[in-house]
Amino acid sequence: MIGTGILKGMAVTARNFVGSYFDKERLITIQYPEERNPLPENYRNFPFLIYDGDDPHAGLRCVACKICEKECPPQCIYIVKSDDKKPDYMGKPQFYPKVFDIDISVCMSCQICVEVCPFEAIKMDKEFELSKRERFDALLSRKEELSKSNDYYHKIHPLEAAAVDKNLADAAAVAEAKKKAAAEAAAKAAAAKAAATKPPPVGDAASVPGKPTPSSQQ
Amino acid sequence: MDATVQTIEAMERPPVTMASRLEGELLEVSMGPQHPSTHGVFRMNVALEGEIVRKLKPVFGYLHRNHEQIGEHTSYLGSMPYTDRLDYFCSMSNNWAYALSVEKLAGIEVPERAEYLRVILAELTRLQNHASLLGFLLSDMGAWGTPLMYAFREREKILDLFESLAGSRMMCDYMRFGGCRLDASDEWLARAKQIVDRFPEFLDEFEELILGNEIVIGRTQNVGKLSAELAISAGITGPMLRASGVNYDVRKVDAYGFYPRFKFRIPLGNHGDTYDRLMMRALEMRESVGILKQAFAQIQPGPIVNPKVKVRAFRPPAGEAYGRIEAPKGELGFYLISDGGPNPYRYRVRPPSFINLTVLEDLCLGHTVADVMVILGSVDIVMGEVDR
């Protein structure tokens, strides 16, 4: 009979309408901004810079190596390297960015800067309510706005941050062990030098903390 | 009016268009989905005789973003996030197609778990693409709101899965050469399995809502018929080709990824009209649910990325490769030529919806203006991919 298909469809609509009062699964929208869905751990929006401790300048992990600037597909990062050096988290003197700008109106949140950074210095933020009234450079984030503490990182990505901290600690331990070994080797070499005229070669103590594997980040 | 006499009134008129001059009674109308939230920004120059379409000229390019040229000037990895923006409904399939062609180019092996994850994500993409297409098609027909919202409710569940895995709902940027970026936890797989298990309920309900509806049948059956011969000669792929009864699916033909390990059938249409194209999506979703269930049963823990692939300074050897997959809209291919440098010498996308759109005039001739929208909806276009 003609019309039965339409009536069947109407029954579906009625079921969904009435059902939406009892079953949350049938609801389509939530009343943002009063109600909010929790963001998942892996959610990413725009990059920020991490500093350890309390001082954004002294603790900044970035060493201005410019790898992220080079790899960024839309070229939204601008870095100027410093003239002097400051000690990094392992006490090694390193350069730091004099200027670090990210134009988040150009950034496409692809996370490639995070993947290529060898120093765990840049990570993805979760803040997404970023609309501004000004038309031009309000969305150009400077170093001061981009620098956020490691505690903040732990708050927004707890699992990932824990993995990163473990990696950094491991790398520091490895570097420490290497330094010790190098010192021992140097001592040995000195001892050997005292005995013979030719010293054995000494291993290089320089080391860079390794990237965490993707599986350990999850 | 005598053509030789130039009156002021005649001179002030707008210039006479080609179509109306040659065919007298035809009226040329510029129509098309104009709002970015529909199919994209697209224009059709339609020559009408009364309400009947006599001529149709699609005009593309309003969303042209120089995708291929950008691809030739960024690193191989740098193109990956741009592929998300091709067909923004199916970023996972786009990622896979691009990763596949680079893997072919550089001869990279992919670990087993990553292959399973890729199949799972591509089939989830197919589910959400087809679900939202059915909603859009109904909305093009005038059923504003209700079917689209029901479809989007299901789509949103799958997009939430993507967000919790890859970090973004639509711009996933998830696959990498030789694997995937992040591993899926057991919790994620359990949640995905639960959503897939409940998906047939939605399909039953949605089919009850629309497929028996007399208005839908009246508007779609015998509208926009595409013959198998024309479909093959025009290079149509995907559900649109299969609706015309041609058994061609890249998943079966190329057997890429782990598809040979799964049992699934290819639904085929008989008439090639809009109703068959609509049904094809509904049937394909059921097959995808089957594939997903098998994949969830078979997936094993293991590494997800090939450790030999360098993230920085990735340079494949000189050569060329064409990697293609069965994206929800048809055959999506990436053609790459490498000269051994850090970026491709040539980067070419074979977008399914662009090539499927080439037969639009043949489908629409002789139908009314109202049918043009329905036919366009059933082609399943996304302008991000058509214009690139």
XYZ file of C-alpha atoms in Angstrom:
606
model
C 0.000 0.000 0.000
C 1.342 3.393 -0.866
C 2.286 5.442 2.167
C 3.414 2.584 4.408
C 7.083 3.481 3.812
C 6.439 7.021 4.962
C 4.531 5.837 8.032
C 7.361 3.456 8.922
C 9.810 6.334 8.652
C 7.600 8.475 10.857
C 7.626 5.697 13.450
C 11.436 5.816 13.427
C 11.358 9.572 13.961
C 8.880 9.200 16.822
C 11.015 6.484 18.395
C 14.038 8.741 18.265
C 12.164 11.747 19.577
C 10.644 9.954 22.554
C 13.741 7.829 23.055
C 15.962 10.877 23.365
C 14.320 11.636 26.719
C 15.348 8.266 28.124
C 18.438 7.178 26.217
C 21.500 9.392 26.105
C 22.743 7.520 23.033
C 19.964 9.039 20.970
C 20.886 12.613 21.835
C 22.726 14.390 19.077
C 24.001 17.639 20.541
C 25.260 18.933 23.866
C 24.686 22.439 25.149
C 28.148 23.962 24.667
C 29.580 25.998 26.457
C 27.604 25.020 29.563
C 28.201 21.337 28.860
C 31.520 20.123 27.550
C 32.774 16.790 26.354
C 36.005 15.816 28.093
C 38.989 16.027 25.744
C 40.809 12.751 25.129
C 44.420 12.343 26.246
C 45.725 12.456 22.681
C 43.853 15.596 21.684
C 46.140 18.148 20.075
C 45.653 21.700 18.996
C 48.616 24.072 18.775
C 52.224 23.709 19.890
C 53.767 25.231 23.011
C 57.241 25.259 24.535
C 58.069 23.438 27.741
C 60.235 24.737 30.556
C 61.380 22.815 33.629
C 61.129 24.321 37.090
C 59.707 27.778 37.734
C 61.688 30.092 35.500
C 60.490 30.183 31.866
C 63.856 31.489 30.705
C 66.258 29.309 32.688
C 64.263 26.111 32.308
C 63.330 26.396 28.644
C 64.229 23.131 26.943
C 64.450 24.609 23.451
C 68.028 25.016 22.214
C 67.111 26.896 19.006
C 68.324 24.093 16.726
C 65.712 25.235 14.154
C 64.764 21.691 13.103
C 61.072 22.374 13.703
C 61.304 25.613 11.758
C 62.744 23.690 8.817
C 60.328 20.749 8.967
C 57.107 22.698 9.605
C 54.980 22.136 6.470
C 53.173 25.515 6.466
C 56.291 27.339 7.735
C 54.612 28.973 10.709
C 57.600 28.894 13.110
C 60.171 31.673 13.275
C 63.277 31.317 15.451
C 66.245 33.578 16.127
C 69.134 31.918 17.900
C 70.724 33.620 20.916
C 74.285 34.948 20.938
C 75.169 33.617 24.385
C 74.574 30.205 25.957
C 72.732 29.034 29.034
C 72.947 25.653 30.790
C 70.267 23.116 29.809
C 68.693 20.518 32.130
C 71.878 18.432 32.103
C 74.046 21.426 32.857
C 75.491 21.583 29.362
C 75.792 25.102 27.903
C 73.364 25.459 24.971
C 71.932 28.211 22.823
C 68.388 29.328 23.487
C 65.840 31.041 21.213
C 66.027 34.820 21.357
C 62.820 34.928 19.319
C 60.386 32.045 19.004
C 57.149 32.885 17.201
C 54.406 30.558 16.063
C 51.695 32.031 13.892
C 48.778 29.883 14.961
C 46.583 31.318 12.251
C 48.898 29.470 9.832
C 49.622 26.398 11.955
C 47.666 23.309 10.918
C 48.199 21.251 14.082
C 50.000 18.441 12.291
C 52.364 17.669 15.168
C 55.393 17.238 12.917
C 57.361 19.768 15.014
C 56.765 17.553 18.055
C 57.893 14.461 16.191
C 61.128 15.942 14.881
C 62.184 17.764 18.085
C 65.154 15.866 19.597
C 64.929 17.740 22.918
C 61.261 17.145 23.907
C 60.970 20.911 23.970
C 57.806 21.471 21.931
C 54.519 19.729 22.624
C 50.889 20.083 21.610
C 48.500 22.152 23.686
C 44.839 21.380 24.275
C 43.452 24.888 24.494
C 41.003 25.520 21.670
C 38.999 28.610 22.595
C 41.360 31.052 20.953
C 39.191 33.564 19.119
C 40.477 37.104 19.249
C 38.909 40.467 18.522
C 41.957 41.968 16.829
C 42.400 41.302 13.175
C 46.115 40.946 12.600
C 48.824 39.807 14.980
C 46.742 38.662 17.954
C 47.157 35.059 16.842
C 50.915 35.368 16.511
C 52.178 33.723 19.684
C 55.481 34.983 21.076
C 57.953 33.012 23.134
C 56.525 34.384 26.386
C 53.004 33.170 25.601
C 54.230 29.860 24.233
C 56.362 28.918 27.238
C 54.436 26.726 29.627
C 55.658 24.665 32.538
C 56.226 20.940 32.612
C 53.511 20.732 35.299
C 51.026 22.111 32.794
C 52.144 19.449 30.328
C 51.601 16.795 32.986
C 48.136 18.172 33.572
C 47.013 18.023 29.943
C 48.806 14.874 28.724
C 49.490 12.813 31.888
C 50.530 9.540 30.232
C 52.617 11.102 27.496
C 54.358 13.494 29.904
C 55.269 10.666 32.241
C 56.814 8.763 29.322
C 58.728 11.855 28.223
C 60.049 12.495 31.745
C 61.181 8.892 32.002
C 62.964 9.176 28.667
C 64.732 12.366 29.696
C 65.751 10.837 33.025
C 67.062 7.748 31.232
C 68.991 9.889 28.770
C 70.434 11.947 31.628
C 71.409 8.745 33.445
C 73.051 7.379 30.306
C 74.899 10.665 29.817
C 75.959 10.604 33.459
C 77.210 7.038 33.132
C 79.033 7.947 29.935
C 80.601 10.949 31.623
C 81.694 8.750 34.495
C 83.092 6.179 32.094
C 84.835 8.929 30.161
C 86.260 10.337 33.367
C 87.428 6.872 34.367
C 88.885 6.359 30.920
C 90.592 9.736 31.174
C 91.966 8.795 34.573
C 93.108 5.481 33.182
C 94.613 7.241 30.196
C 96.414 9.619 32.500
C 97.691 6.644 34.436
C 98.672 4.943 31.208
C 100.301 8.138 30.017
C 102.382 8.164 33.110
C 103.457 4.616 32.273
C 103.806 4.862 28.493
C 104.259 7.803 26.114
C 101.213 7.133 23.841
C 97.711 7.605 25.398
C 94.742 5.440 24.264
C 91.825 7.280 22.523
C 89.132 8.716 24.798
C 85.401 8.270 24.035
C 83.258 11.318 23.308
C 81.012 12.234 26.246
C 78.568 14.348 24.272
C 75.109 12.890 24.057
C 71.628 13.890 23.044
C 68.552 12.478 24.774
C 66.828 9.987 22.503
C 63.275 10.324 21.144
C 60.722 8.098 22.873
C 59.344 5.365 20.647
C 55.754 5.954 19.557
C 54.527 2.914 21.478
C 55.880 4.248 24.736
C 54.069 7.554 24.198
C 50.653 5.987 24.072
C 13.455 43.202 -33.344
C 15.564 43.932 -36.376
C 19.103 42.903 -35.603
C 20.670 45.673 -37.660
C 18.922 48.481 -35.772
C 20.750 49.331 -32.570
C 18.365 50.921 -30.107
C 19.462 52.303 -26.753
C 17.257 49.732 -25.047
C 19.046 46.861 -26.772
C 22.491 48.228 -25.987
C 21.759 48.478 -22.292
C 20.829 44.849 -21.999
C 23.304 42.431 -20.459
C 25.387 40.561 -23.043
C 23.620 37.612 -24.632
C 25.148 34.338 -23.512
C 26.297 31.658 -25.922
C 23.669 29.101 -24.986
C 20.679 31.400 -25.376
C 21.940 32.756 -28.689
C 22.451 29.345 -30.240
C 19.387 27.576 -28.929
C 16.863 30.335 -28.677
C 14.545 29.286 -25.923
C 17.167 27.968 -23.489
C 17.618 29.757 -20.207
C 21.051 29.630 -18.646
C 21.117 29.337 -14.882
C 24.092 29.276 -12.582
C 23.410 26.839 -9.791
C 25.229 24.614 -7.403
C 26.056 23.997 -3.809
C 27.585 27.291 -2.708
C 27.936 26.924 1.020
C 31.173 25.341 2.231
C 29.288 23.173 4.709
C 27.329 21.378 1.972
C 29.479 19.679 -0.647
C 31.776 22.610 -1.144
C 31.842 25.567 -3.456
C 30.859 24.364 -6.877
C 28.979 25.847 -9.784
C 26.970 24.295 -12.589
C 26.011 26.297 -15.634
C 22.724 24.702 -16.574
C 20.870 25.437 -19.805
C 17.196 24.836 -19.199
C 14.252 24.331 -21.478
C 11.369 24.910 -19.125
C 12.455 22.788 -16.213
C 14.345 20.209 -18.265
C 18.136 20.264 -18.299
C 19.468 20.434 -21.845
C 23.071 21.283 -21.097
C 25.214 21.244 -18.001
C 28.690 22.587 -17.563
C 30.407 22.018 -14.230
C 32.763 24.801 -13.134
C 35.476 23.776 -10.698
C 38.343 25.473 -9.034
C 36.909 27.722 -6.342
C 38.696 25.678 -3.696
C 41.981 25.220 -5.537
C 44.836 25.241 -3.046
C 47.790 24.144 -5.143
C 48.026 20.846 -3.349
C 50.242 19.127 -5.912
C 52.655 22.022 -6.243
C 52.968 22.278 -2.462
C 53.653 18.536 -2.388
C 56.575 19.034 -4.743
C 58.107 21.655 -2.461
C 57.743 20.092 0.973
C 59.373 16.986 2.352
C 57.672 13.619 1.922
C 56.509 13.691 5.521
C 55.371 17.299 5.191
C 52.780 16.314 2.590
C 51.074 13.913 4.976
C 49.041 16.542 6.869
C 48.070 18.148 3.566
C 46.520 14.890 2.385
C 44.080 15.125 5.321
C 42.675 18.204 3.674
C 41.984 16.569 0.314
C 38.830 14.709 1.168
C 38.279 16.013 4.650
C 35.696 13.344 5.410
C 38.156 10.501 4.934
C 41.545 11.700 6.148
C 42.521 8.197 7.273
C 42.080 6.732 3.786
C 43.976 9.640 2.240
C 46.844 9.095 4.667
C 46.905 5.432 3.805
C 46.960 6.016 0.055
C 49.840 8.456 0.362
C 51.769 6.267 2.805
C 51.221 3.296 0.495
C 52.698 5.051 -2.515
C 55.746 6.279 -0.561
C 56.211 2.793 0.864
C 56.134 1.411 -2.680
C 58.618 4.058 -3.773
C 61.092 3.378 -0.983
C 60.376 -0.339 -0.514
C 59.303 -0.074 3.129
C 57.807 -2.994 5.047
C 54.876 -2.339 7.378
C 54.489 -4.268 10.656
C 51.485 -6.539 11.053
C 49.702 -4.572 13.762
C 49.996 -1.368 11.771
C 48.409 -3.076 8.760
C 45.486 -4.202 10.906
C 45.110 -0.735 12.389
C 45.089 0.717 8.895
C 42.335 -1.640 7.772
C 40.308 -0.855 10.901
C 40.656 2.889 10.449
C 39.963 2.798 6.711
C 36.792 0.784 7.239
C 35.659 3.056 10.069
C 36.234 5.922 7.652
C 34.093 4.164 5.085
C 31.309 3.739 7.637
C 31.250 7.387 8.618
C 31.629 8.634 5.049
C 28.773 6.522 3.724
C 26.558 7.311 6.721
C 27.013 11.038 6.278
C 26.608 10.730 2.494
C 23.175 9.163 2.978
C 22.294 12.036 5.285
C 23.536 14.640 2.817
C 21.725 13.003 -0.083
C 18.455 13.093 1.829
C 19.144 16.669 2.800
C 19.716 17.519 -0.885
C 16.325 15.986 -1.600
C 14.711 18.318 0.881
C 14.570 16.123 3.960
C 16.383 18.765 5.936
C 17.706 17.922 9.326
C 16.337 14.637 10.541
C 18.173 12.010 8.437
C 21.327 14.097 8.387
C 21.306 14.449 12.161
C 20.766 10.722 12.679
C 23.680 10.025 10.350
C 25.869 12.626 12.025
C 25.130 11.133 15.429
C 26.692 7.854 14.282
C 29.475 9.634 12.475
C 30.335 11.574 15.601
C 30.866 8.339 17.538
C 33.453 7.240 14.982
C 35.042 10.691 14.912
C 35.378 10.529 18.694
C 37.324 7.316 18.197
C 39.601 9.081 15.725
C 40.054 11.949 18.122
C 41.044 9.753 21.022
C 43.492 7.823 18.833
C 44.992 10.428 16.516
C 44.266 13.675 18.354
C 41.927 15.265 15.868
C 38.461 14.451 14.615
C 38.964 15.077 10.939
C 42.576 16.130 10.346
C 43.971 12.908 11.752
C 47.472 12.915 10.215
C 47.808 9.463 11.700
C 49.733 7.242 9.316
C 53.456 7.364 8.819
C 55.700 5.712 6.272
C 56.144 2.176 7.529
C 53.349 2.183 10.060
C 51.232 4.434 12.224
C 52.052 7.240 14.603
C 50.530 6.067 17.873
C 49.453 2.678 19.116
C 45.837 1.900 19.882
C 45.291 0.786 23.462
C 43.185 -2.272 24.297
C 40.641 0.109 25.767
C 40.383 1.942 22.452
C 39.949 -1.303 20.532
C 37.237 -2.418 22.954
C 35.404 0.864 22.517
C 35.720 0.680 18.740
C 34.427 -2.892 18.785
C 31.438 -1.836 20.851
C 30.590 0.963 18.421
C 30.970 -1.323 15.412
C 28.821 -4.002 17.047
C 26.036 -1.504 17.550
C 26.354 -0.001 14.081
C 23.952 -2.464 12.347
C 21.195 -1.230 14.668
C 21.633 2.216 13.194
C 21.683 0.767 9.683
C 18.418 -1.116 10.279
C 16.795 1.999 11.622
C 18.120 4.224 8.864
C 17.013 1.830 6.138
C 13.576 1.721 7.709
C 13.555 5.505 7.717
C 14.459 6.116 4.102
C 14.788 3.144 1.815
C 11.114 2.176 1.835
C 9.938 5.745 1.699
C 7.795 6.303 -1.381
C 9.058 9.836 -1.873
C 12.678 8.703 -1.812
C 11.886 5.904 -4.254
C 10.004 8.293 -6.522
C 12.820 10.799 -6.495
C 15.665 8.335 -7.019
C 14.541 5.364 -9.108
C 15.222 5.773 -12.834
C 16.896 9.107 -12.155
C 20.432 9.687 -13.401
C 21.060 6.338 -15.022
C 24.707 5.528 -15.710
C 25.378 2.696 -18.127
C 28.226 0.309 -17.434
C 29.895 1.166 -20.767
C 29.941 4.893 -20.063
C 31.103 4.313 -16.493
C 34.050 2.212 -17.650
C 35.055 4.524 -20.483
C 34.885 7.593 -18.226
C 37.049 5.957 -15.567
C 34.393 6.001 -12.858
C 35.349 4.066 -9.739
C 33.958 3.236 -6.359
C 30.337 2.692 -5.349
C 29.199 4.675 -8.375
C 30.800 2.181 -10.772
C 29.551 -0.806 -8.819
C 26.024 0.577 -8.829
C 26.170 0.178 -12.629
C 26.947 -3.496 -12.176
C 30.704 -3.501 -12.817
C 32.539 -5.711 -10.368
C 35.635 -3.643 -9.669
C 36.953 -2.952 -6.207
C 40.608 -2.078 -5.625
C 40.493 -3.979 -2.347
C 39.918 -7.164 -4.371
C 41.815 -6.234 -7.539
C 45.012 -4.958 -5.919
C 44.705 -6.865 -2.627
C 46.705 -4.184 -0.845
C 47.224 -4.183 2.893
C 45.708 -7.167 4.654
C 42.465 -7.254 2.678
C 43.130 -10.774 1.300
C 42.912 -12.006 4.909
C 39.306 -10.885 5.258
C 36.148 -12.406 3.885
C 33.825 -9.857 2.359
C 31.587 -9.473 -0.638
C 31.294 -6.648 -3.139
C 27.718 -5.433 -3.509
C 26.722 -4.741 -7.109
C 23.860 -2.701 -8.531
C 21.673 -3.549 -11.450
C 20.287 -0.333 -12.878
C 22.934 2.292 -12.230
C 20.372 4.846 -11.132
C 20.452 7.072 -8.084
C 18.557 4.549 -5.970
C 21.170 1.884 -6.725
C 23.943 4.277 -5.786
C 22.162 5.006 -2.530
C 21.640 1.296 -1.795
C 25.258 0.573 -2.657
C 26.389 2.699 0.282
C 23.981 1.007 2.655
C 25.152 -2.454 1.556
C 28.838 -1.525 1.662
C 28.481 -0.356 5.229
C 27.246 -3.828 6.200
C 30.265 -5.428 4.508
C 32.567 -2.972 6.290
C 31.069 -3.953 9.627
C 31.923 -7.564 8.725
C 35.522 -6.676 7.867
C 35.887 -4.691 11.094
C 34.618 -7.590 13.209
C 37.167 -9.929 11.608
C 39.937 -7.359 12.091
C 39.131 -6.898 15.785
C 39.292 -10.669 16.227
C 42.614 -11.019 14.400
C 44.650 -8.022 15.611
C 47.631 -8.943 17.789
C 49.952 -6.780 19.880
C 53.229 -5.854 18.274
C 55.244 -2.961 16.913
C 53.326 -0.371 14.906
C 56.080 1.355 13.009
C 59.060 0.175 10.998
C 62.073 1.418 12.998
C 64.252 1.651 9.869
C 62.316 4.608 8.447
C 63.878 7.944 9.273
C 61.571 10.723 10.423
C 63.974 13.481 9.404
C 65.893 13.694 6.125
C 63.849 10.921 4.522
C 65.066 10.420 0.950
C 63.609 7.566 -1.078
C 65.710 6.266 -3.979
C 65.099 7.682 -7.456
C 62.159 6.077 -9.224
C 58.422 6.277 -9.550
C 55.486 4.654 -7.796
C 51.709 4.677 -7.944
C 49.911 3.596 -4.817
C 46.152 3.295 -4.859
C 43.480 2.263 -2.420
C 39.734 1.901 -2.457
C 38.750 5.084 -0.667
C 35.067 5.444 0.263
C 34.495 7.527 -2.861
C 36.454 5.382 -5.308
C 40.006 4.710 -6.365
C 42.332 7.182 -4.670
C 45.858 7.112 -6.052
C 49.073 9.003 -5.469
C 51.668 9.060 -8.214
C 55.155 10.023 -7.111
C 58.394 10.485 -8.997
C 61.518 10.739 -6.894
C 64.873 12.038 -8.050
C 66.508 10.960 -4.822
C 65.993 14.348 -3.196
C 64.162 15.255 0.004
C 60.966 16.187 -1.857
C 59.198 14.505 -4.752
C 59.985 15.590 -8.295
C 56.367 14.997 -9.257
C 53.423 14.550 -6.951
C 50.087 13.768 -8.503
C 46.780 12.858 -6.913
C 44.145 10.815 -8.681
C 41.061 11.984 -6.836
C 38.012 9.728 -7.146
C 35.332 12.366 -6.780
C 36.833 14.626 -9.455
C 36.793 11.846 -12.032
C 33.355 10.652 -10.918
C 32.083 14.164 -11.504
C 33.022 14.128 -15.188
C 29.869 12.205 -16.137
C 27.585 14.644 -14.350
C 26.245 16.107 -17.590
C 25.429 12.678 -19.011
C 23.542 11.785 -15.847
C 21.539 14.997 -15.687
C 20.447 15.524 -19.312
C 16.713 15.212 -19.737
C 15.980 15.439 -16.013
C 14.505 18.354 -14.117
C 16.470 20.913 -12.103
C 15.326 19.302 -8.858
C 16.834 16.000 -9.978
C 20.206 17.607 -10.638
C 20.719 18.148 -6.911
C 19.809 14.547 -6.122
C 22.148 13.213 -8.806
C 24.955 15.459 -7.629
C 24.400 14.233 -4.081
C 24.589 10.614 -5.173
C 27.935 11.151 -6.931
C 29.410 11.842 -3.481
C 31.763 14.719 -4.079
C 33.925 16.683 -1.688
C 35.259 19.830 -3.259
C 38.446 19.719 -1.211
C 39.384 16.706 -3.286
C 37.919 17.853 -6.605
C 39.761 21.169 -6.673
C 42.826 20.204 -4.588
